[in-house]
XYZ file of C-alpha atoms in Angstrom:
634
model
C -0.002 -0.001 0.000
C 1.229 3.504 -0.854
C 1.571 5.653 2.279
C 3.083 8.801 0.815
C 6.489 9.631 -0.565
C 8.765 12.469 0.496
C 10.547 12.205 -2.845
C 7.469 13.914 -4.328
C 8.089 17.061 -2.267
C 8.444 20.251 -4.282
C 9.187 23.851 -3.392
C 6.154 26.121 -3.052
C 6.026 28.887 -5.641
C 7.597 32.090 -4.385
C 6.092 34.440 -6.954
C 3.210 36.558 -5.679
C 0.442 37.371 -8.132
C 0.509 41.002 -7.031
C 4.116 41.326 -8.233
C 3.486 40.593 -11.908
C 2.520 43.269 -14.479
C -0.634 41.370 -15.455
C -2.040 42.050 -11.991
C -1.666 45.804 -12.484
C -3.186 45.586 -15.960
C -6.206 43.752 -14.569
C -6.620 46.347 -11.816
C -6.802 49.020 -14.493
C -9.286 46.968 -16.517
C -11.505 46.524 -13.468
C -11.443 50.256 -12.792
C -12.587 50.853 -16.352
C -15.494 48.445 -15.935
C -16.569 50.125 -12.729
C -16.529 53.644 -14.178
C -17.445 53.413 -17.869
C -21.259 53.317 -18.402
C -20.680 51.995 -21.921
C -19.485 48.767 -20.322
C -22.812 48.149 -18.593
C -23.936 44.605 -19.292
C -27.037 45.770 -21.149
C -24.695 47.236 -23.771
C -22.209 44.359 -23.767
C -24.989 41.828 -24.333
C -25.998 43.574 -27.553
C -22.738 42.385 -29.112
C -23.548 38.882 -30.386
C -19.963 38.154 -31.389
C -18.750 38.946 -27.890
C -21.474 36.763 -26.374
C -20.626 33.815 -28.588
C -16.931 34.114 -27.750
C -17.705 33.940 -24.026
C -19.099 30.424 -24.057
C -17.579 26.963 -23.731
C -19.057 23.552 -24.465
C -17.942 20.198 -23.127
C -19.310 17.151 -24.934
C -19.178 13.653 -23.493
C -19.648 10.807 -25.934
C -21.756 7.781 -25.099
C -18.675 5.633 -25.654
C -16.817 7.474 -22.879
C -19.720 6.971 -20.484
C -19.567 3.264 -21.213
C -15.817 3.200 -20.630
C -14.921 2.406 -24.237
C -12.410 5.193 -24.733
C -10.248 7.560 -22.698
C -10.777 10.774 -24.608
C -13.501 13.366 -24.487
C -14.710 15.582 -27.316
C -14.265 19.103 -25.999
C -15.123 22.149 -28.065
C -15.445 25.840 -27.486
C -17.833 28.036 -29.484
C -14.978 30.439 -30.190
C -13.957 27.879 -32.791
C -17.094 25.824 -33.327
C -20.504 27.280 -32.425
C -22.404 24.343 -33.919
C -22.921 22.329 -30.692
C -24.911 25.214 -29.240
C -27.452 25.158 -32.041
C -27.790 21.565 -33.181
C -30.402 19.334 -31.578
C -28.891 16.654 -29.364
C -29.228 13.125 -30.671
C -29.379 11.708 -27.152
C -26.133 9.820 -27.732
C -24.038 12.493 -26.047
C -24.409 14.856 -23.159
C -23.327 18.468 -23.091
C -22.260 21.039 -20.555
C -22.631 24.604 -21.819
C -20.989 27.415 -19.881
C -22.211 30.901 -20.812
C -20.238 33.647 -19.096
C -21.271 36.483 -21.424
C -23.035 38.172 -18.496
C -19.747 38.636 -16.641
C -17.929 41.986 -16.621
C -15.409 40.800 -19.173
C -14.522 41.195 -22.821
C -12.199 39.128 -24.949
C -9.391 41.450 -23.932
C -10.166 40.933 -20.241
C -10.037 37.190 -20.677
C -6.689 37.449 -22.437
C -5.323 39.368 -19.459
C -6.634 36.664 -17.119
C -5.049 33.946 -19.225
C -1.786 35.913 -19.183
C -1.976 36.096 -15.381
C -2.628 32.354 -15.243
C 0.369 31.720 -17.458
C 2.596 33.979 -15.369
C 1.520 32.209 -12.182
C 2.250 28.802 -13.697
C -1.324 27.519 -13.704
C -0.650 24.716 -16.179
C 2.416 23.633 -14.227
C 0.454 23.609 -10.949
C -2.297 21.548 -12.586
C 0.237 19.022 -13.865
C 1.861 18.778 -10.431
C -1.535 17.988 -8.952
C -2.301 15.465 -11.696
C 1.039 13.705 -11.204
C 0.743 13.398 -7.429
C 3.411 15.822 -6.284
C 3.078 17.018 -2.687
C 1.319 20.294 -3.452
C -0.105 20.450 0.062
C 3.154 22.087 1.097
C 2.474 22.547 4.803
C 1.433 18.935 5.401
C 3.788 17.509 2.759
C 1.115 15.411 1.072
C -0.175 14.958 -2.438
C -3.671 16.036 -3.481
C -4.992 13.101 -5.459
C -8.747 12.836 -5.018
C -8.910 12.718 -8.814
C -7.145 9.324 -8.637
C -10.181 7.939 -6.809
C -12.139 8.516 -10.025
C -9.706 6.813 -12.401
C -11.020 3.629 -14.063
C -9.221 0.324 -13.712
C -6.315 0.084 -16.131
C -5.830 3.840 -16.415
C -2.200 4.785 -17.041
C -1.227 6.590 -13.849
C 2.179 4.920 -13.732
C 3.515 7.230 -16.444
C 2.844 10.206 -14.162
C 3.685 8.758 -10.762
C 6.448 6.201 -10.030
C 4.044 4.290 -7.799
C 0.985 4.923 -9.942
C 0.114 1.236 -10.383
C 0.316 0.641 -6.638
C -1.822 3.664 -5.812
C -4.501 2.853 -8.366
C -4.388 -0.786 -7.338
C -5.081 0.230 -3.741
C -8.022 2.359 -4.877
C -9.643 -0.417 -6.885
C -8.999 -3.014 -4.199
C -11.103 -0.877 -1.826
C -13.745 -0.346 -4.518
C -13.957 -4.118 -5.017
C -14.465 -4.573 -1.282
C -17.170 -1.893 -1.274
C -18.942 -3.515 -4.219
C -18.905 -6.959 -2.604
C -19.917 -5.666 0.828
C -22.713 -3.500 -0.568
C -24.197 -6.212 -2.757
C -24.083 -8.797 0.028
C -25.877 -6.398 2.356
C -28.386 -5.412 -0.321
C -29.201 -9.084 -0.933
C -29.765 -9.581 2.792
C -26.939 -12.099 3.144
C -25.246 -10.150 5.942
C -27.590 -9.392 8.831
C -27.643 -7.737 12.208
C -26.963 -9.482 15.513
C -30.625 -10.541 15.900
C -30.747 -11.996 12.391
C -32.812 -9.221 10.851
C -31.890 -7.692 7.497
C -30.051 -4.363 7.561
C -32.326 -1.756 6.001
C -31.166 1.462 7.677
C -27.813 3.199 7.347
C -26.759 5.960 9.737
C -23.654 7.801 8.540
C -21.708 9.546 11.296
C -19.095 12.076 10.238
C -18.549 15.800 9.956
C -17.216 18.220 7.378
C -16.678 16.726 3.954
C -17.407 13.189 5.109
C -20.897 14.429 6.009
C -21.637 17.179 3.499
C -20.399 15.282 0.439
C -22.390 12.047 0.857
C -25.487 13.943 1.961
C -25.426 16.278 -1.058
C -24.911 13.396 -3.500
C -27.676 11.403 -1.813
C -30.130 14.274 -2.179
C -29.082 14.811 -5.795
C -29.800 11.186 -6.705
C -33.046 10.623 -4.803
C -35.089 11.857 -7.748
C -33.127 10.084 -10.485
C -35.216 7.211 -11.825
C -32.398 4.666 -12.086
C -30.964 5.475 -8.653
C -34.392 5.630 -6.999
C -35.368 2.251 -8.449
C -32.178 0.710 -7.085
C -32.764 2.272 -3.667
C -36.390 1.101 -3.571
C -35.341 -2.542 -3.569
C -35.488 -3.464 0.101
C -37.128 -0.271 1.438
C -33.820 1.244 2.444
C -33.286 4.348 4.560
C -30.135 6.417 4.922
C -29.531 9.192 7.456
C -26.611 11.547 8.100
C -25.509 12.693 11.565
C -22.840 15.366 12.018
C -23.728 17.868 14.717
C -22.434 17.206 18.206
C -25.807 18.496 19.451
C -27.555 15.273 20.597
C -30.760 16.484 18.971
C -29.221 15.634 15.589
C -28.711 11.994 16.550
C -32.094 11.746 18.245
C -34.038 13.088 15.279
C -32.230 10.859 12.818
C -32.675 7.625 14.769
C -35.935 7.884 16.726
C -37.986 6.188 13.989
C -35.385 3.523 13.101
C -35.207 -0.051 14.324
C -31.772 -0.688 15.868
C -32.007 -4.339 14.792
C -32.057 -3.192 11.148
C -29.510 -0.367 11.417
C -25.868 -0.182 10.329
C -23.703 2.645 11.694
C -20.951 3.904 9.385
C -18.362 5.991 11.224
C -16.218 8.173 8.977
C -13.231 9.922 10.506
C -9.864 10.173 8.809
C -8.048 10.223 12.148
C -10.717 8.273 14.061
C -10.224 10.995 16.622
C -12.624 13.744 15.502
C -14.379 14.881 18.730
C -17.826 15.442 17.200
C -17.740 12.127 15.355
C -16.535 10.172 18.394
C -19.276 11.751 20.527
C -21.978 10.684 18.069
C -20.360 7.256 17.698
C -20.535 6.806 21.451
C -24.215 7.776 21.371
C -24.845 5.267 18.581
C -23.126 2.539 20.586
C -25.255 3.242 23.656
C -28.411 3.423 21.498
C -27.721 0.013 19.996
C -26.760 -1.533 23.350
C -29.897 -0.217 25.047
C -32.259 -1.617 22.424
C -30.477 -4.803 21.382
C -29.312 -6.324 24.648
C -32.794 -7.580 25.391
C -32.800 -9.579 22.143
C -29.290 -10.971 22.751
C -28.876 -14.173 24.778
C -25.217 -13.501 25.653
C -24.891 -12.790 29.399
C -21.476 -11.121 29.384
C -21.859 -7.400 28.747
C -18.471 -7.123 27.005
C -19.392 -9.938 24.632
C -22.760 -8.323 23.894
C -21.008 -5.048 23.158
C -18.471 -6.722 20.889
C -21.160 -8.708 19.068
C -23.244 -5.605 18.448
C -20.278 -3.579 17.201
C -19.177 -6.406 14.908
C -22.599 -6.683 13.284
C -23.743 -3.069 13.331
C -20.661 -0.871 12.833
C -18.436 -0.035 9.871
C -15.610 2.491 9.747
C -13.947 4.568 7.048
C -10.635 5.848 8.353
C -6.920 6.282 7.865
C -6.222 4.897 11.358
C -7.189 1.223 11.019
C -5.776 0.357 14.459
C -7.969 2.932 16.213
C -11.083 1.553 14.553
C -10.130 -2.004 15.540
C -9.492 -0.861 19.122
C -13.042 0.489 19.194
C -14.189 -3.041 18.375
C -15.012 -2.759 14.678
C -14.148 -5.924 12.789
C -11.338 -5.564 10.265
C -13.614 -6.748 7.462
C -15.869 -3.766 8.190
C -13.084 -1.171 8.071
C -12.451 0.620 4.781
C -9.286 2.701 4.416
C -8.771 6.307 3.468
C -5.440 7.824 2.455
C -3.555 10.905 3.587
C -3.595 12.180 0.005
C -7.390 12.599 0.112
C -8.581 15.694 1.956
C -11.722 15.274 4.016
C -13.585 17.877 1.978
C -12.937 15.859 -1.181
C -13.564 12.454 0.415
C -17.002 11.692 -1.035
C -15.177 9.903 -3.880
C -13.545 7.548 -1.367
C -15.186 4.928 0.824
C -16.557 7.868 2.853
C -19.152 8.379 0.139
C -18.908 5.251 -1.976
C -19.667 2.842 0.901
C -22.947 4.310 2.249
C -24.206 5.447 -1.139
C -23.435 2.071 -2.748
C -25.308 0.377 0.081
C -28.284 2.618 -0.612
C -28.274 3.134 -4.386
C -26.084 0.172 -5.518
C -22.472 0.120 -6.624
C -23.491 0.380 -10.311
C -25.099 3.777 -9.689
C -22.089 5.056 -7.792
C -19.653 3.748 -10.401
C -21.376 6.133 -12.822
C -20.802 8.959 -10.315
C -17.064 8.207 -10.373
C -17.105 8.097 -14.179
C -18.644 11.566 -14.343
C -15.929 12.951 -12.096
C -13.230 11.295 -14.195
C -14.758 12.752 -17.350
C -14.236 16.258 -15.947
C -10.742 15.366 -14.719
C -9.740 14.524 -18.289
C -11.343 17.736 -19.513
C -9.663 19.814 -16.793
C -6.175 18.429 -17.287
C -6.228 18.148 -21.098
C -8.510 20.816 -22.578
C -7.022 24.140 -23.749
C -7.542 26.829 -21.132
C -9.790 28.850 -23.439
C -12.425 26.099 -23.453
C -11.707 24.615 -20.040
C -14.828 25.023 -17.904
C -13.271 24.713 -14.410
C -10.408 27.005 -15.451
C -12.808 29.617 -16.835
C -14.916 29.535 -13.665
C -11.774 29.854 -11.549
C -10.437 32.802 -13.523
C -13.810 34.540 -13.276
C -13.770 33.961 -9.522
C -10.362 35.610 -9.260
C -11.534 38.485 -11.470
C -14.701 39.159 -9.474
C -13.135 38.776 -6.053
C -9.662 40.248 -6.408
C -10.201 42.892 -9.071
C -13.892 43.810 -9.178
C -14.184 43.750 -5.387
C -17.115 41.313 -5.146
C -16.312 39.165 -2.125
C -19.526 37.143 -2.082
C -20.955 34.809 -4.720
C -24.107 32.752 -5.085
C -24.636 29.255 -6.450
C -28.177 28.890 -7.783
C -29.100 25.422 -9.089
C -32.505 25.285 -10.752
C -33.030 21.754 -9.535
C -34.632 20.754 -6.264
C -32.335 17.726 -6.183
C -29.304 20.031 -5.836
C -30.607 21.878 -2.786
C -27.645 20.637 -0.680
C -25.075 21.336 -3.387
C -24.469 25.030 -2.528
C -23.582 24.184 1.072
C -21.163 21.476 -0.105
C -19.400 23.920 -2.433
C -19.397 26.485 0.365
C -17.707 23.932 2.613
C -14.821 22.918 0.366
C -14.310 26.298 -1.291
C -14.204 28.431 1.842
C -12.137 25.883 3.752
C -9.705 25.654 0.845
C -9.218 29.281 -0.154
C -9.896 31.288 2.979
C -6.205 31.943 3.541
C -4.066 34.924 4.615
C -0.634 33.866 3.333
C 0.848 32.410 0.177
C 1.904 28.773 -0.068
C 5.404 29.986 0.851
C 4.110 31.705 4.006
C 4.211 35.329 2.812
C 1.258 37.565 3.828
C -1.200 38.378 1.064
C -1.909 42.001 0.256
C -5.527 41.164 -0.633
C -8.248 38.974 0.821
C -8.374 35.510 -0.753
C -11.505 33.407 -0.957
C -15.148 34.354 -1.262
C -18.217 33.967 0.907
C -20.224 31.257 -0.852
C -23.949 30.743 -0.379
C -26.902 29.599 -2.412
C -30.310 28.006 -2.652
C -32.195 25.901 -5.152
C -34.334 27.873 -7.591
C -37.002 28.951 -7.510
C -37.006 29.007 -3.687
C -34.175 31.519 -3.600
C -36.217 33.944 -5.660
C -38.513 34.358 -2.654
C -35.573 34.767 -0.300
C -32.386 36.658 -1.143
C -32.977 37.599 -4.802
C -34.262 40.960 -3.547
C -30.729 41.689 -2.375
C -29.240 40.398 -5.631
C -31.381 42.722 -7.729
C -31.471 45.906 -5.660
C -28.914 45.494 -2.872
C -25.332 44.270 -3.055
C -23.754 43.037 -6.244
C -23.242 39.301 -5.869
C -21.859 37.342 -8.841
C -23.941 34.220 -9.367
C -23.728 30.849 -11.070
C -27.029 29.531 -12.441
C -27.223 25.762 -13.050
C -30.010 24.202 -15.116
C -30.860 20.989 -16.947
C -32.481 20.223 -20.280
C -34.335 17.234 -18.813
C -36.248 16.939 -15.560
C -35.694 14.190 -13.019
C -39.434 14.139 -12.421
C -41.575 11.378 -13.928
C -44.830 13.230 -13.248
C -46.921 13.670 -16.385
C -46.770 17.380 -17.158
C -50.201 17.424 -18.795
C -51.813 16.892 -15.391
C -50.650 20.343 -14.358
C -51.298 22.406 -17.477
C -54.118 24.840 -18.108
C -57.509 24.239 -19.665
C -59.731 26.437 -21.767
C -61.102 28.306 -18.752
C -57.747 29.777 -17.781
C -55.006 29.100 -15.289
C -55.286 26.189 -12.896
C -51.928 26.591 -11.244
C -51.359 30.274 -10.596
C -49.332 30.824 -13.756
C -50.324 32.647 -16.937
C -53.517 31.120 -18.239
C -52.540 31.472 -21.885
C -49.212 29.649 -21.435
C -49.403 25.884 -21.637
C -45.950 24.443 -20.834
C -44.559 21.710 -18.623
C -43.596 22.174 -14.990
C -39.935 21.785 -15.894
C -40.294 24.476 -18.571
C -41.808 26.771 -15.961
C -38.833 26.172 -13.697
C -36.388 26.720 -16.532
C -38.136 29.899 -17.633
C -36.768 31.407 -14.419
C -33.333 29.937 -15.080
C -33.213 31.816 -18.387
C -34.925 35.001 -17.177
C -33.122 35.763 -13.925
C -29.616 36.219 -15.388
C -30.996 38.704 -17.916
C -32.954 40.511 -15.221
C -29.769 40.865 -13.178
C -27.800 42.040 -16.200
C -30.255 44.480 -17.792
C -32.146 45.768 -14.775
C -34.832 48.410 -15.291
C -34.109 52.106 -15.674
C -36.096 55.128 -14.608
C -36.965 55.866 -18.244
C -38.345 52.340 -18.596
C -40.632 52.959 -15.648
C -41.793 56.287 -17.068
C -42.726 54.576 -20.331
C -44.633 51.941 -18.363
C -46.636 54.694 -16.608
C -45.467 53.598 -13.164
C -46.670 56.172 -10.572
C -43.968 58.722 -9.870
C -43.878 58.006 -6.142
C -42.990 54.339 -6.870
C -40.460 54.792 -9.647
C -37.304 54.967 -7.570
C -38.441 51.936 -5.605
C -38.791 49.965 -8.817
C -35.491 50.927 -10.422
C -33.181 47.959 -10.898
C -29.590 49.052 -11.604
C -28.747 45.844 -13.452
C -25.127 45.216 -14.375
C -25.086 42.290 -11.945
C -22.689 39.590 -13.262
C -23.562 35.921 -13.574
C -22.643 32.740 -15.412
C -25.034 30.038 -16.614
C -24.293 26.324 -16.764
C -26.743 24.274 -18.817
C -26.414 20.489 -18.644
C -28.307 17.697 -20.372
C -29.731 15.844 -17.377
C -29.067 15.241 -13.693
C -28.098 11.652 -12.959
C -25.173 10.027 -11.157
C -22.768 10.766 -14.022
C -23.802 14.432 -14.126
C -23.551 14.803 -10.339
C -19.973 13.554 -10.615
C -19.280 16.018 -13.416
C -20.726 18.977 -11.558
C -18.930 18.264 -8.300
C -15.580 17.794 -10.068
C -16.074 21.074 -11.950
C -16.418 23.047 -8.725
C -13.610 21.180 -6.957
C -11.259 22.083 -9.809
C -12.547 25.678 -9.870
C -11.441 25.984 -6.256
C -7.987 24.624 -7.081
C -7.584 27.019 -10.020
C -8.261 30.059 -7.864
C -5.797 28.857 -5.251
C -3.133 28.290 -7.906
C -3.622 31.815 -9.303
C -3.522 33.396 -5.847
C -0.423 31.348 -4.992
C -1.933 29.928 -1.803
C -2.131 26.403 -0.404
C -5.749 25.400 -0.935
C -5.337 22.027 0.730
C -4.635 22.638 4.420
C -7.188 23.953 6.925
C -5.486 25.229 10.055
C -8.281 27.750 10.501
C -10.639 24.952 11.529
C -8.468 24.003 14.502
C -8.052 27.080 16.700
C -11.615 27.079 18.036
C -11.459 23.335 18.727
C -8.295 23.818 20.803
C -9.965 26.500 22.920
C -13.046 24.282 23.294
C -10.912 21.690 25.117
C -10.306 24.208 27.892
C -14.016 24.992 28.056
C -14.876 21.295 28.300
C -12.396 20.887 31.156
C -13.983 23.847 32.969
C -17.510 22.484 32.498
C -16.443 19.083 33.783
C -14.771 20.575 36.866
C -17.728 22.853 37.587
C -20.338 20.140 37.101
C -18.530 17.481 39.141
C -16.732 19.451 41.852
C -18.426 22.840 41.858
C -15.214 24.524 40.710
C -15.444 28.233 39.974
C -14.901 29.548 36.459
C -11.279 30.603 36.032
C -8.845 31.380 33.255
C -11.266 33.082 30.851
C -11.757 36.704 29.872
C -14.557 38.541 31.646
C -17.044 38.181 28.800
C -16.564 34.438 28.389
C -16.444 33.984 32.134
C -19.784 35.776 32.584
C -21.476 33.632 29.942
C -20.055 30.423 31.400
C -21.284 31.372 34.890
C -24.755 32.074 33.478
C -24.768 28.767 31.639
C -23.635 26.772 34.667
C -26.084 28.494 37.009
C -29.071 27.353 34.956
C -30.880 24.309 36.282
C -33.568 22.477 34.367
């Protein structure tokens, strides 16, 4: 097994992006955009040639989906606009990125590409692809893309231990496939002999957010839902150390039919261990009565053996807890927790629920984007383009917040997953070499599924702060509901929409996907309102400045393959921005400082609860709050 290799250490780049002339040129370009009314988006969008040049198309052939080739047909409308206009034959799927509503021109993009070149973007991407230790502070590689490589892929030509690494990955995948199918057939049962139907996943961070988001994305997919329906399976996710989280997720489950999957890279994460302890007590309390073994230790061991699995880097710690070695699935130090959904952390529970075949397609979608990301020219490279636009909006245009707006109910957890890995990765104050940055890196990410967000924060997007947004939509709906049941009749509207418009529910959803970016870009001027005879006292209230930037991503359909594609796109976008900024996107020391302080608080609470010790060693504010908390009695 490959456990890391110091020979893959490299020196962090010393060049700061602020020291290159392209940075100054982009600052000047941004100033021009902010001050020249002729560069308002309503004017820029009137230039059809500009709009066409600011699009990229990624095409995946059916053969690639079926694993019959290792290349992907990637085009960009700058060279070939045909794929945007021709009707799809159904034999290929497309991803169309339209960034014509961003504050950029062709010249701006050239400056961004020049900055990328000066900062060695292609070299950084190749170092990542080849498994060099680009997590400089922790001296580890960043190889979650390897988890998505198919069997037989040539990784050896890029990494001296490529065959060993990929062999390890597929050995674990084989174990997951066998374990999942045996459980799904009912061949492996709980300690009372009942079939396992419920899965409770205990983890936090990426090991929680990733599997949960993918689960929600696939619930509505026909193929995945049909696979999950076999056996009436239930899957739950527990992360919060608040015991209410565990209680709510288990109160309606039968312990006899429940498998607990503990995911912790170190097997020492406090929140995860707390919830694991609760799960152990929950199982013991309910199952001991059905167990004939008199010895409490034997009962405990029997229950853990039958009802616990672990996904961890520390195999010994999991075995010490009592989990049988056959139920322990390894992680590797070269997979960051926030990217771990591709590992057993996501593949194990989701294969148990949806089947391994469904999840194999998820991996294939991620690999498809990996090949696109590493091989496609930068001008048509979707993750690269999104990353460059993120740098442009944040560092040069001064927009420090961005929204992710998927027009798909199935992707309602996707914005929080992107928020998790993007903000943890790029919220840094120094370069990879440890030099302070002269600007703020990273953005505040948030989002909501459309059209729910329209009745929430879109007011701010249109008339408050400028927040660059990504809109995500699909040509096909996951829903199998017959649209005709919800259309209008001759007497007018039956559903609250325009009575004269007779379109499907998915078309109604997508009408907002197409309309909102234009509404943000064009806005509505005072003269428009005068022409519409809006009362004078309301005109200023109804002015929309417009000029709000956004990008649109239109995909063919949302299934396991597409979920893999979409997640890989945004993972690589995060890496691109970090490479341009010259930071280390793969450590997360900022998550640790509060946890360290919490240890002292826990010690104080223990001493005060058990011995009546007074609160000491805290500042006056914290001390006052702790005294108030401890003085409360239920």
